[in-house]
XYZ file of C-alpha atoms in Angstrom:
600
model
C -176.521 -76.172 17.512
C -173.402 -77.749 16.538
C -170.830 -76.821 19.056
C -167.932 -75.093 17.840
C -165.151 -77.817 17.098
C -162.255 -76.542 20.040
C -159.888 -75.849 17.240
C -162.090 -73.320 15.862
C -161.164 -71.262 19.416
C -159.518 -68.069 19.110
C -155.554 -68.889 20.315
C -154.915 -67.974 23.917
C -152.617 -65.117 24.605
C -149.084 -66.424 25.762
C -149.015 -66.746 29.379
C -147.431 -63.697 31.306
C -143.914 -64.344 32.145
C -142.272 -65.335 35.460
C -141.974 -62.115 37.115
C -145.246 -61.035 36.863
C -147.193 -63.947 37.262
C -149.938 -63.737 40.448
C -148.681 -65.125 43.062
C -151.857 -67.427 43.157
C -152.192 -70.639 45.951
C -150.986 -73.649 44.024
C -153.685 -76.543 44.961
C -152.879 -80.214 44.708
C -155.117 -81.598 41.470
C -156.105 -85.210 40.580
C -154.595 -86.243 37.847
C -157.199 -88.145 35.437
C -156.507 -91.275 33.321
C -155.058 -90.739 29.699
C -158.357 -92.437 28.758
C -160.706 -89.774 30.198
C -158.173 -86.827 29.159
C -158.782 -87.950 25.415
C -162.532 -87.869 26.019
C -162.966 -84.497 26.989
C -160.380 -82.341 25.163
C -163.332 -79.618 24.220
C -164.290 -78.848 28.629
C -160.247 -79.038 29.232
C -158.727 -76.533 26.788
C -161.591 -74.473 26.811
C -161.667 -73.996 31.059
C -157.172 -73.292 30.136
C -158.472 -70.566 27.854
C -160.688 -69.000 30.314
C -158.295 -69.170 33.403
C -155.872 -67.426 31.110
C -158.200 -64.499 30.455
C -159.099 -64.144 34.136
C -155.407 -64.008 34.787
C -154.293 -61.462 31.981
C -157.199 -59.470 33.842
C -155.372 -59.067 37.413
C -152.528 -57.967 35.822
C -152.464 -54.326 36.074
C -153.488 -54.730 39.643
C -150.269 -56.708 40.173
C -148.420 -54.370 38.714
C -150.168 -51.893 40.932
C -148.878 -53.655 43.742
C -152.878 -54.787 45.282
C -154.995 -57.308 44.565
C -158.153 -55.534 45.728
C -160.937 -56.711 47.450
C -163.527 -55.607 49.546
C -163.281 -54.869 52.981
C -159.580 -54.697 53.186
C -157.256 -52.219 53.814
C -155.260 -49.422 51.332
C -151.447 -50.689 51.545
C -148.655 -47.298 51.709
C -146.968 -46.549 48.401
C -143.265 -46.732 48.027
C -142.002 -43.191 48.775
C -138.267 -41.598 49.665
C -137.653 -41.017 53.176
C -135.598 -37.799 54.537
C -133.350 -40.434 57.060
C -129.795 -39.700 57.373
C -127.082 -41.680 58.848
C -126.053 -40.958 62.067
C -122.218 -39.942 62.070
C -122.141 -39.895 65.595
C -122.051 -43.879 65.917
C -119.723 -44.514 64.146
C -117.699 -41.617 65.953
C -118.555 -41.544 69.548
C -116.287 -43.702 71.102
C -113.240 -41.968 69.683
C -114.675 -38.549 70.137
C -115.248 -39.266 73.883
C -111.391 -40.367 74.328
C -110.994 -37.033 72.715
C -113.104 -35.312 74.899
C -111.493 -36.703 77.623
C -108.237 -35.844 77.007
C -109.505 -31.876 76.939
C -110.894 -31.818 73.281
C -114.428 -30.318 73.212
C -117.728 -31.745 71.625
C -118.061 -33.393 68.326
C -119.110 -32.274 65.458
C -120.080 -34.419 62.643
C -119.561 -32.438 58.985
C -120.569 -35.067 57.392
C -121.949 -38.694 56.804
C -123.179 -41.394 54.037
C -122.449 -44.538 52.028
C -119.662 -44.722 50.188
C -117.583 -47.095 47.880
C -114.236 -47.201 46.289
C -112.826 -43.398 45.312
C -115.679 -41.764 46.909
C -115.044 -37.961 49.033
C -116.938 -36.875 51.875
C -116.356 -33.478 53.080
C -116.700 -29.787 54.358
C -115.058 -26.612 55.143
C -114.190 -26.038 58.429
C -113.446 -22.944 60.178
C -110.567 -23.003 62.788
C -110.264 -20.222 65.459
C -106.026 -18.874 65.265
C -104.703 -20.035 68.898
C -107.112 -23.802 68.332
C -106.042 -27.011 67.242
C -108.586 -29.194 64.893
C -108.765 -32.857 65.389
C -110.322 -34.335 62.741
C -111.545 -37.741 62.125
C -112.880 -40.492 59.720
C -114.278 -43.345 60.749
C -115.404 -46.274 59.060
C -118.295 -49.213 58.921
C -116.803 -52.727 59.320
C -117.402 -53.223 55.239
C -114.383 -51.131 54.220
C -110.798 -51.288 54.868
C -108.585 -48.225 53.730
C -110.124 -44.600 54.313
C -107.896 -41.640 54.027
C -108.110 -38.108 55.724
C -106.921 -34.693 54.045
C -107.287 -31.088 54.960
C -106.920 -28.689 52.253
C -105.768 -25.147 52.335
C -108.211 -22.825 49.676
C -105.181 -23.188 47.163
C -105.954 -27.090 46.924
C -102.496 -27.951 48.691
C -103.291 -30.359 51.241
C -102.231 -28.997 54.487
C -101.836 -32.190 56.853
C -103.344 -35.927 54.926
C -103.142 -39.078 56.830
C -102.881 -42.164 53.893
C -102.353 -44.907 55.925
C -104.161 -48.092 54.841
C -106.026 -48.141 57.786
C -109.928 -47.915 58.410
C -109.230 -45.451 61.029
C -108.472 -41.781 59.955
C -107.158 -39.046 62.141
C -105.747 -35.944 61.967
C -104.611 -33.233 64.307
C -103.332 -30.040 63.309
C -102.058 -27.177 65.219
C -101.577 -23.355 64.638
C -99.920 -21.868 62.698
C -102.659 -22.877 60.028
C -105.011 -21.205 57.531
C -108.356 -19.559 58.767
C -110.025 -22.377 57.438
C -109.341 -25.843 55.724
C -111.292 -28.411 53.741
C -111.525 -31.701 55.310
C -111.970 -34.067 53.281
C -112.279 -38.390 53.632
C -111.789 -40.388 50.824
C -112.710 -44.062 50.570
C -109.959 -46.153 49.079
C -110.889 -49.432 49.102
C -114.332 -51.874 50.258
C -117.985 -50.054 50.177
C -119.537 -49.284 53.122
C -120.996 -46.098 56.022
C -118.484 -43.194 56.656
C -118.394 -40.639 58.970
C -116.561 -37.375 58.820
C -116.265 -35.275 62.427
C -113.977 -32.644 64.160
C -113.766 -31.020 67.021
C -111.795 -28.363 68.915
C -108.631 -29.041 70.778
C -106.468 -27.105 73.101
C -103.202 -26.706 71.979
C -101.442 -27.342 75.687
C -103.990 -30.376 75.036
C -102.799 -32.033 71.734
C -100.632 -34.707 72.663
C -102.522 -36.074 75.157
C -105.981 -35.992 72.676
C -103.349 -37.095 69.369
C -102.128 -40.197 71.924
C -106.314 -41.132 73.027
C -107.123 -41.375 69.651
C -104.143 -41.975 67.176
C -104.191 -38.378 65.848
C -101.179 -38.101 62.874
C -99.014 -35.908 62.641
C -97.322 -35.220 66.350
C -94.339 -35.739 66.955
C -92.988 -39.654 66.881
C -95.760 -41.069 65.312
C -96.021 -41.893 61.924
C -97.546 -40.223 59.502
C -99.276 -42.987 57.087
C -97.597 -41.361 53.523
C -94.534 -42.623 54.031
C -94.791 -44.843 56.435
C -93.103 -47.505 53.437
C -90.482 -45.112 53.028
C -87.083 -47.647 54.241
C -85.340 -46.353 56.887
C -87.372 -42.636 57.603
C -89.070 -42.895 60.417
C -85.761 -44.153 62.132
C -84.105 -41.452 60.603
C -86.485 -38.816 62.362
C -86.703 -39.927 65.688
C -82.521 -40.257 65.810
C -82.612 -36.382 64.115
C -85.032 -35.281 66.730
C -83.652 -36.638 69.701
C -80.098 -35.024 68.242
C -81.884 -31.819 68.230
C -83.640 -32.192 71.652
C -87.018 -30.181 72.437
C -90.434 -31.397 71.317
C -91.249 -31.305 67.882
C -95.053 -31.777 66.281
C -94.844 -32.975 62.168
C -96.867 -30.314 60.453
C -95.717 -31.754 57.096
C -94.718 -35.160 55.340
C -94.880 -35.652 51.627
C -92.820 -37.539 48.630
C -91.705 -34.971 45.586
C -90.418 -35.272 42.710
C -87.304 -33.639 42.240
C -85.144 -33.163 38.899
C -81.986 -31.284 38.033
C -83.441 -28.296 35.340
C -85.759 -26.487 38.236
C -86.178 -26.710 41.659
C -89.226 -28.327 43.608
C -90.874 -26.331 46.014
C -92.541 -26.760 49.234
C -94.250 -23.697 51.457
C -93.487 -23.430 55.212
C -94.599 -20.313 57.702
C -91.572 -20.025 60.335
C -93.512 -18.514 63.287
C -92.274 -16.133 65.733
C -90.440 -17.611 68.635
C -90.879 -21.329 66.983
C -88.443 -23.123 65.396
C -88.627 -25.401 61.981
C -86.755 -28.567 61.236
C -86.533 -30.041 57.515
C -85.551 -33.240 56.772
C -85.028 -34.577 53.335
C -84.320 -37.679 52.367
C -83.400 -38.535 48.875
C -84.648 -42.318 47.201
C -82.063 -44.413 45.472
C -81.699 -43.266 42.717
C -81.483 -39.295 44.208
C -77.345 -39.536 43.975
C -77.064 -35.528 45.786
C -79.249 -32.715 46.356
C -79.300 -28.979 46.688
C -81.893 -27.884 49.986
C -82.463 -24.128 50.431
C -85.060 -21.910 52.757
C -86.296 -18.870 50.847
C -87.892 -15.871 52.199
C -91.217 -14.213 49.695
C -88.456 -12.107 47.650
C -86.840 -15.388 46.930
C -83.622 -14.147 48.396
C -81.827 -17.711 50.042
C -81.899 -17.154 54.069
C -80.096 -20.727 54.547
C -78.995 -23.461 52.814
C -79.605 -27.340 54.328
C -76.485 -29.124 55.518
C -75.253 -32.839 54.782
C -76.165 -35.608 56.327
C -74.857 -38.432 54.452
C -77.294 -38.604 51.384
C -80.094 -36.744 53.754
C -80.196 -33.069 54.271
C -81.528 -30.899 56.872
C -82.514 -27.197 58.118
C -82.907 -25.716 61.513
C -84.277 -22.536 61.098
C -85.770 -20.198 64.413
C -86.645 -16.870 64.114
C -88.310 -14.384 66.602
C -90.869 -12.513 63.637
C -93.490 -14.494 61.645
C -92.016 -15.475 58.264
C -93.455 -17.064 54.728
C -90.242 -19.480 53.756
C -90.041 -21.520 50.469
C -88.316 -24.854 50.535
C -86.517 -25.294 47.557
C -84.500 -28.906 46.305
C -82.729 -29.539 43.125
C -81.710 -32.642 42.633
C -77.812 -32.818 40.842
C -78.099 -34.715 37.249
C -80.835 -37.393 37.797
C -84.073 -37.725 39.158
C -86.129 -38.983 41.174
C -88.193 -38.643 44.845
C -87.093 -36.707 48.145
C -89.368 -37.320 51.504
C -89.604 -34.073 53.064
C -90.471 -34.043 56.635
C -90.696 -30.484 58.634
C -91.105 -30.269 62.257
C -92.264 -27.068 63.970
C -91.240 -26.504 67.668
C -92.668 -25.500 70.934
C -93.353 -21.817 71.200
C -89.791 -20.831 72.909
C -88.946 -23.801 72.259
C -85.140 -22.890 70.787
C -83.206 -22.723 74.737
C -83.987 -26.319 74.373
C -81.978 -27.563 71.640
C -78.594 -28.745 71.749
C -76.426 -26.427 72.023
C -73.933 -28.774 69.253
C -76.753 -28.090 66.553
C -75.940 -25.566 64.126
C -79.149 -23.040 64.115
C -79.932 -20.942 61.011
C -81.614 -17.812 62.227
C -84.358 -15.374 60.000
C -84.395 -12.193 60.980
C -85.316 -8.909 59.554
C -82.482 -6.066 59.613
C -83.489 -2.889 60.940
C -81.857 0.211 62.534
C -80.109 0.436 65.711
C -82.681 3.100 66.889
C -85.780 1.658 65.577
C -84.924 -1.852 67.011
C -84.190 0.047 70.562
C -88.056 1.917 70.186
C -89.587 -0.942 68.918
C -88.010 -2.771 72.267
C -88.901 -0.243 74.639
C -92.415 -0.717 73.336
C -93.017 -4.150 73.641
C -91.711 -3.827 77.036
C -93.546 -0.791 78.209
C -96.178 -1.171 81.546
C -94.404 -4.158 82.827
C -92.525 -2.769 85.587
C -88.984 -2.091 84.255
C -87.644 1.474 84.899
C -85.046 3.173 82.709
C -82.311 1.019 81.398
C -79.219 1.657 81.341
C -77.513 1.543 78.010
C -74.157 -0.064 76.520
C -73.526 0.261 72.679
C -70.200 -1.416 70.650
C -69.829 -2.834 67.738
C -70.046 -6.856 66.785
C -67.395 -8.661 64.172
C -67.206 -11.820 62.830
C -64.276 -13.911 64.622
C -63.534 -12.292 67.702
C -66.267 -10.887 70.462
C -66.237 -7.840 71.642
C -65.955 -6.986 75.477
C -68.666 -3.947 77.045
C -68.550 -3.996 81.146
C -71.441 -3.759 82.722
C -72.678 -3.338 86.685
C -75.884 -5.744 87.403
C -78.160 -4.487 90.153
C -79.082 -6.978 93.156
C -81.520 -9.068 92.411
C -82.620 -10.318 89.039
C -82.133 -8.354 86.041
C -83.164 -8.656 82.799
C -80.079 -8.371 79.776
C -81.352 -7.332 76.139
C -78.600 -7.347 73.191
C -80.217 -5.521 70.362
C -78.705 -6.086 66.748
C -79.042 -2.797 63.920
C -78.515 -3.749 60.333
C -76.035 -5.335 58.629
C -75.468 -7.430 62.295
C -77.589 -10.694 62.286
C -76.754 -13.337 64.617
C -75.552 -12.160 67.522
C -73.927 -14.675 70.606
C -73.996 -12.708 73.603
C -72.260 -14.636 76.978
C -72.322 -12.915 80.108
C -69.566 -13.394 83.051
C -69.177 -12.120 86.796
C -66.429 -10.508 87.900
C -65.118 -13.960 89.441
C -65.028 -15.078 85.528
C -68.148 -17.460 86.467
C -70.900 -18.102 83.825
C -73.444 -16.630 84.004
C -75.888 -16.689 80.982
C -75.207 -17.235 77.044
C -77.863 -15.917 74.731
C -77.776 -16.754 70.871
C -80.900 -14.584 68.786
C -81.164 -13.124 65.194
C -82.178 -9.787 66.069
C -81.740 -9.888 69.946
C -80.701 -12.252 71.938
C -81.970 -11.832 75.910
C -79.862 -12.600 79.233
C -81.218 -13.034 82.568
C -79.373 -13.143 85.532
C -79.957 -13.120 89.765
C -77.513 -12.234 92.464
C -75.988 -10.140 94.631
C -74.677 -8.133 92.035
C -71.842 -5.904 90.669
C -69.158 -5.770 88.304
C -69.641 -8.020 85.142
C -69.190 -8.113 81.330
C -71.105 -8.939 78.532
C -69.356 -10.990 75.309
C -70.806 -10.621 71.829
C -70.147 -12.011 68.832
C -71.288 -11.527 65.324
C -72.034 -15.243 63.695
C -72.840 -14.361 60.125
C -72.210 -9.823 59.867
C -70.969 -7.465 61.420
C -72.472 -4.809 62.744
C -73.435 -2.299 65.803
C -75.379 -3.110 68.695
C -76.496 -1.956 72.162
C -76.341 -3.811 75.591
C -79.812 -2.929 77.750
C -79.652 -3.552 81.334
C -83.252 -3.657 82.843
C -83.853 -4.318 87.137
C -86.375 -6.668 87.458
C -89.441 -5.653 90.118
C -88.975 -8.545 92.057
C -86.203 -11.283 93.107
C -87.459 -14.788 93.853
C -84.852 -16.152 96.705
C -84.808 -19.300 94.869
C -83.666 -17.720 91.613
C -81.277 -15.876 93.938
C -79.706 -19.107 94.844
C -79.357 -20.413 91.351
C -77.836 -18.149 89.116
C -77.597 -20.297 86.063
C -80.332 -21.990 86.901
C -82.830 -19.003 86.933
C -81.267 -17.511 83.895
C -82.181 -20.259 81.906
C -85.436 -20.945 83.091
C -86.429 -16.686 82.828
C -84.992 -17.272 79.074
C -86.863 -20.166 78.698
C -89.887 -18.808 79.821
C -89.402 -15.311 77.428
C -88.340 -17.259 74.857
C -92.388 -18.206 75.412
C -93.675 -14.267 75.563
C -93.880 -12.178 78.477
C -92.062 -13.218 81.407
C -90.656 -11.393 84.158
C -88.648 -12.684 87.446
C -92.150 -12.294 89.867
C -93.819 -15.359 87.421
C -90.964 -17.789 88.734
C -91.785 -17.338 91.855
C -92.771 -20.840 92.863
C -89.912 -22.438 91.220
C -88.563 -24.790 93.998
C -85.121 -26.017 93.751
C -84.562 -30.359 93.150
C -81.684 -32.248 93.454
C -81.377 -34.362 90.442
C -78.621 -37.522 90.287
C -78.409 -39.456 86.731
C -78.130 -42.925 89.036
C -81.453 -41.600 90.579
C -85.085 -41.231 89.354
C -86.548 -38.118 91.294
C -90.621 -37.997 91.004
C -92.847 -35.034 92.021
C -96.620 -34.832 93.032
C -98.354 -33.268 90.211
C -101.985 -33.171 90.496
C -104.060 -31.369 87.727
C -107.888 -29.522 88.405
C -109.853 -30.415 85.996
C -110.054 -28.150 83.453
C -107.052 -26.856 84.095
C -103.472 -27.656 81.897
C -100.157 -27.710 84.014
C -96.622 -26.591 82.468
C -93.754 -28.314 84.356
C -90.036 -26.493 82.992
C -86.886 -27.549 84.660
C -83.833 -25.745 84.528
C -80.343 -26.949 85.307
C -77.784 -25.221 87.509
C -73.792 -25.118 87.219
C -73.842 -28.702 87.903
C -75.111 -32.053 85.910
C -76.193 -32.558 81.969
C -78.767 -33.757 79.916
C -82.365 -33.837 81.774
C -85.122 -36.169 80.894
C -88.673 -35.105 82.234
C -91.670 -37.381 82.029
C -94.867 -36.441 82.819
C -96.708 -39.544 84.312
C -100.911 -40.114 84.021
C -100.575 -41.874 87.541
C -104.384 -43.318 87.020
C -103.645 -45.069 83.539
C -100.040 -44.990 83.053
C -99.986 -43.013 79.884
C -97.101 -40.323 80.363
C -94.305 -38.393 77.982
C -90.850 -37.994 77.749
C -88.977 -34.676 76.954
C -85.212 -34.341 76.346
C -82.755 -31.349 76.490
C -79.232 -30.531 77.438
C -79.782 -27.591 80.669
C -84.004 -26.486 80.234
C -86.656 -29.048 79.471
C -90.826 -28.340 79.232
C -93.886 -30.067 78.613
C -97.053 -30.135 79.479
C -100.646 -32.125 80.207
C -104.403 -31.368 80.132
C -107.393 -31.927 81.969
C -110.962 -32.397 80.891
C -114.035 -32.405 83.067
C -112.234 -34.907 85.331
C -108.964 -33.911 87.613
C -106.140 -35.900 86.309
C -103.738 -37.099 89.263
C -100.361 -37.243 87.660
C -96.670 -37.217 88.530
C -93.342 -35.649 87.830
C -90.376 -37.910 86.656
C -86.528 -36.346 86.289
C -83.616 -38.214 85.461
C -80.074 -36.530 84.764
C -77.765 -38.063 81.899
C -74.729 -37.357 83.311
C -73.690 -36.497 86.886
C -75.076 -34.416 89.816
C -76.276 -31.520 90.413
C -79.200 -28.685 91.134
C -82.465 -28.170 88.608
C -85.124 -25.252 89.701
C -88.740 -26.880 88.921
C -91.537 -24.797 88.080
C -95.437 -25.056 87.515
C -97.311 -23.296 85.931
C -101.301 -24.094 86.015
C -103.539 -22.216 83.425
C -107.255 -22.715 82.446
C -107.750 -25.134 79.380
C -109.351 -23.272 77.006
C -112.237 -24.344 74.488
C-alpha cells in the first residue's frame, strides 16, 4: 500500500501554554545535517505529532499535581491550616517589663496580618479600682500603628496616635466598666498583636515609664505632639499648679461662634481636674465654661493670654461638660484634661485659683450625713458651734481644743458653698488652713486650750457649723510639730479615712535648701510604698524624689507645703531611696511612709 503523504495527516493540536507544560527533562540532541532532514520529512513530522499527542495525554495529571508512577507514595493535597499568629511573640518583651514594674500577666486580645487601614480589636472589661495597660506591637514591616480605647457610645476615651511603630495607652480610674481596645495600621503591612494587662493604681507610674505608655503626666499623647508649643505650655502649667497629674484626654476640637463644642469629663470625688484649652492661630478669642448634667454653668475658665484654663475640685463625683465657643472666627483648639491623685488638693499651690464643684444641702442634712460617715472610727460626740459666713469678711467663732490631736470640720449649709477656714491659737499662731465646697476639714495637735476658727465664704453666703472631735491617739512627733501634723493629716484625710493613729510612724526630718536629705526606702516584693512629706512653720517649696537605686529610675513631685508620691515593687523587692529638698530656707518636715500590698 502506498504510504500517505505527511501533508494529509491530521494537523497536530497547538502546543500547551508554558504554565501547563509538564516539567520534562531536557536531553541533549544531535542535530542532523540539512540533507538528512530533507530526506526524512515524514518520519520527523510523524514523530513530532505522536510526541505532542502524548504530552496532551498527561495534562490532566499535571493539573492534579501528580504524575502517577508505580510504587510512588501519594502526595498530600492542599488544605487550610487552623494555625494562628502567636501574639505574645511581639508583645512579650514589653509585657515582661510591665510585669516587673507591677502589672499583671499579659492577655492577648488579637493578633493577625494587616495592612494600611486595617483594624484589630476587642472589648475589655476593666475592674473599677484598677488601671489597664493596652499595647499594640507590630512586625518590622509596619512603620506606624495607632491605638484607641473607645467607650460604648463610640467616643474615644484614650488614644495613642503618634507616628510610631509602638503604641501604648494606660487608662486609670475613673473609667468606664468596659472599653473597646483597637489598633489601626497607618503605614505598612505585616503582623499586628494587641494585648492588655491589669495594673494597680499605685504601680501606674512605674508601668507607664517601663513601656513608654502615653497619657501619663509629662508625656506627649501623640495626637497633638505636633501642636506648636503645647507640651511646653502643659509642663509650665503643671509646674505652677503643683501636685501630680495624669492626662485623661487630649483632643483637637473644631470650634465656631454659632454653637459650642463640648467634651465630657468625670470629676471624681476627692480629686481635681485641670483643663487647658489652647487655640490655633486663626482663633482670636475663646469662651470656655464647665457645665453640670443640668446644663448649669459651674465655672468659667480664666484667661492665660490666648489660652484658657480651669482647675476644678470636688468632694463628690460629678459628671461635667466642657463647652468651648470661639468669638467670631472658626478654627481648632487643643484641649488637655489632667486628673489629680486622690486628695491632691492639699498639694496644689495656694496661688492657683480653684473652682469647687459641690452640691448644696441643708445644714442639718449635711451634719447628719457627716456623722454617719465618721461612725465607728473611734470619735466621741463633737463640740458644736454655728454661725453664718459672709462674702468679703470673716466670721470668728471661739472654740476649745482638747490636749493631743483633734479634728475640726466646718460644714456648709445651702446656699453656702466654697468656704475658707483658718484655725488660730490663743497666741495668734496659725495652726491650720483648709478650703472646701460643702466641707473644710482641719487637724491640729498640741497642748490644747482656747483657739478660734475664722470662716469666710468664697462664693455665696450661708450658715455653717464647726464640729470639734478629739482624736483617740496623739503620736508624739505630731504633737511636737503641730502645723506639719495639720498638713500631714489633712493630706491623708483628703485621700480617704484618716486618723492621727495612722500617722504614728511619721518621723521629723530637718531640711535645708542648700542640702539634699536622703532616706532609705526598701520596698518588699509585691508591695507599694507611699511617701508623704509635710512642712512645718518654716521653709517653703518641697521636692520629693523617689529613686530606684538598682536602676537609677526616679520620679519627681513638687508642692508648696505637702507633697506625696508612691512606688511599687513586682515579684522582686526594690531597693529605693527618698530624696527631699527645700526650695527656700530651712525647716522641719514630717515624713510618713505607708506600705500596702500591691493589688493584682
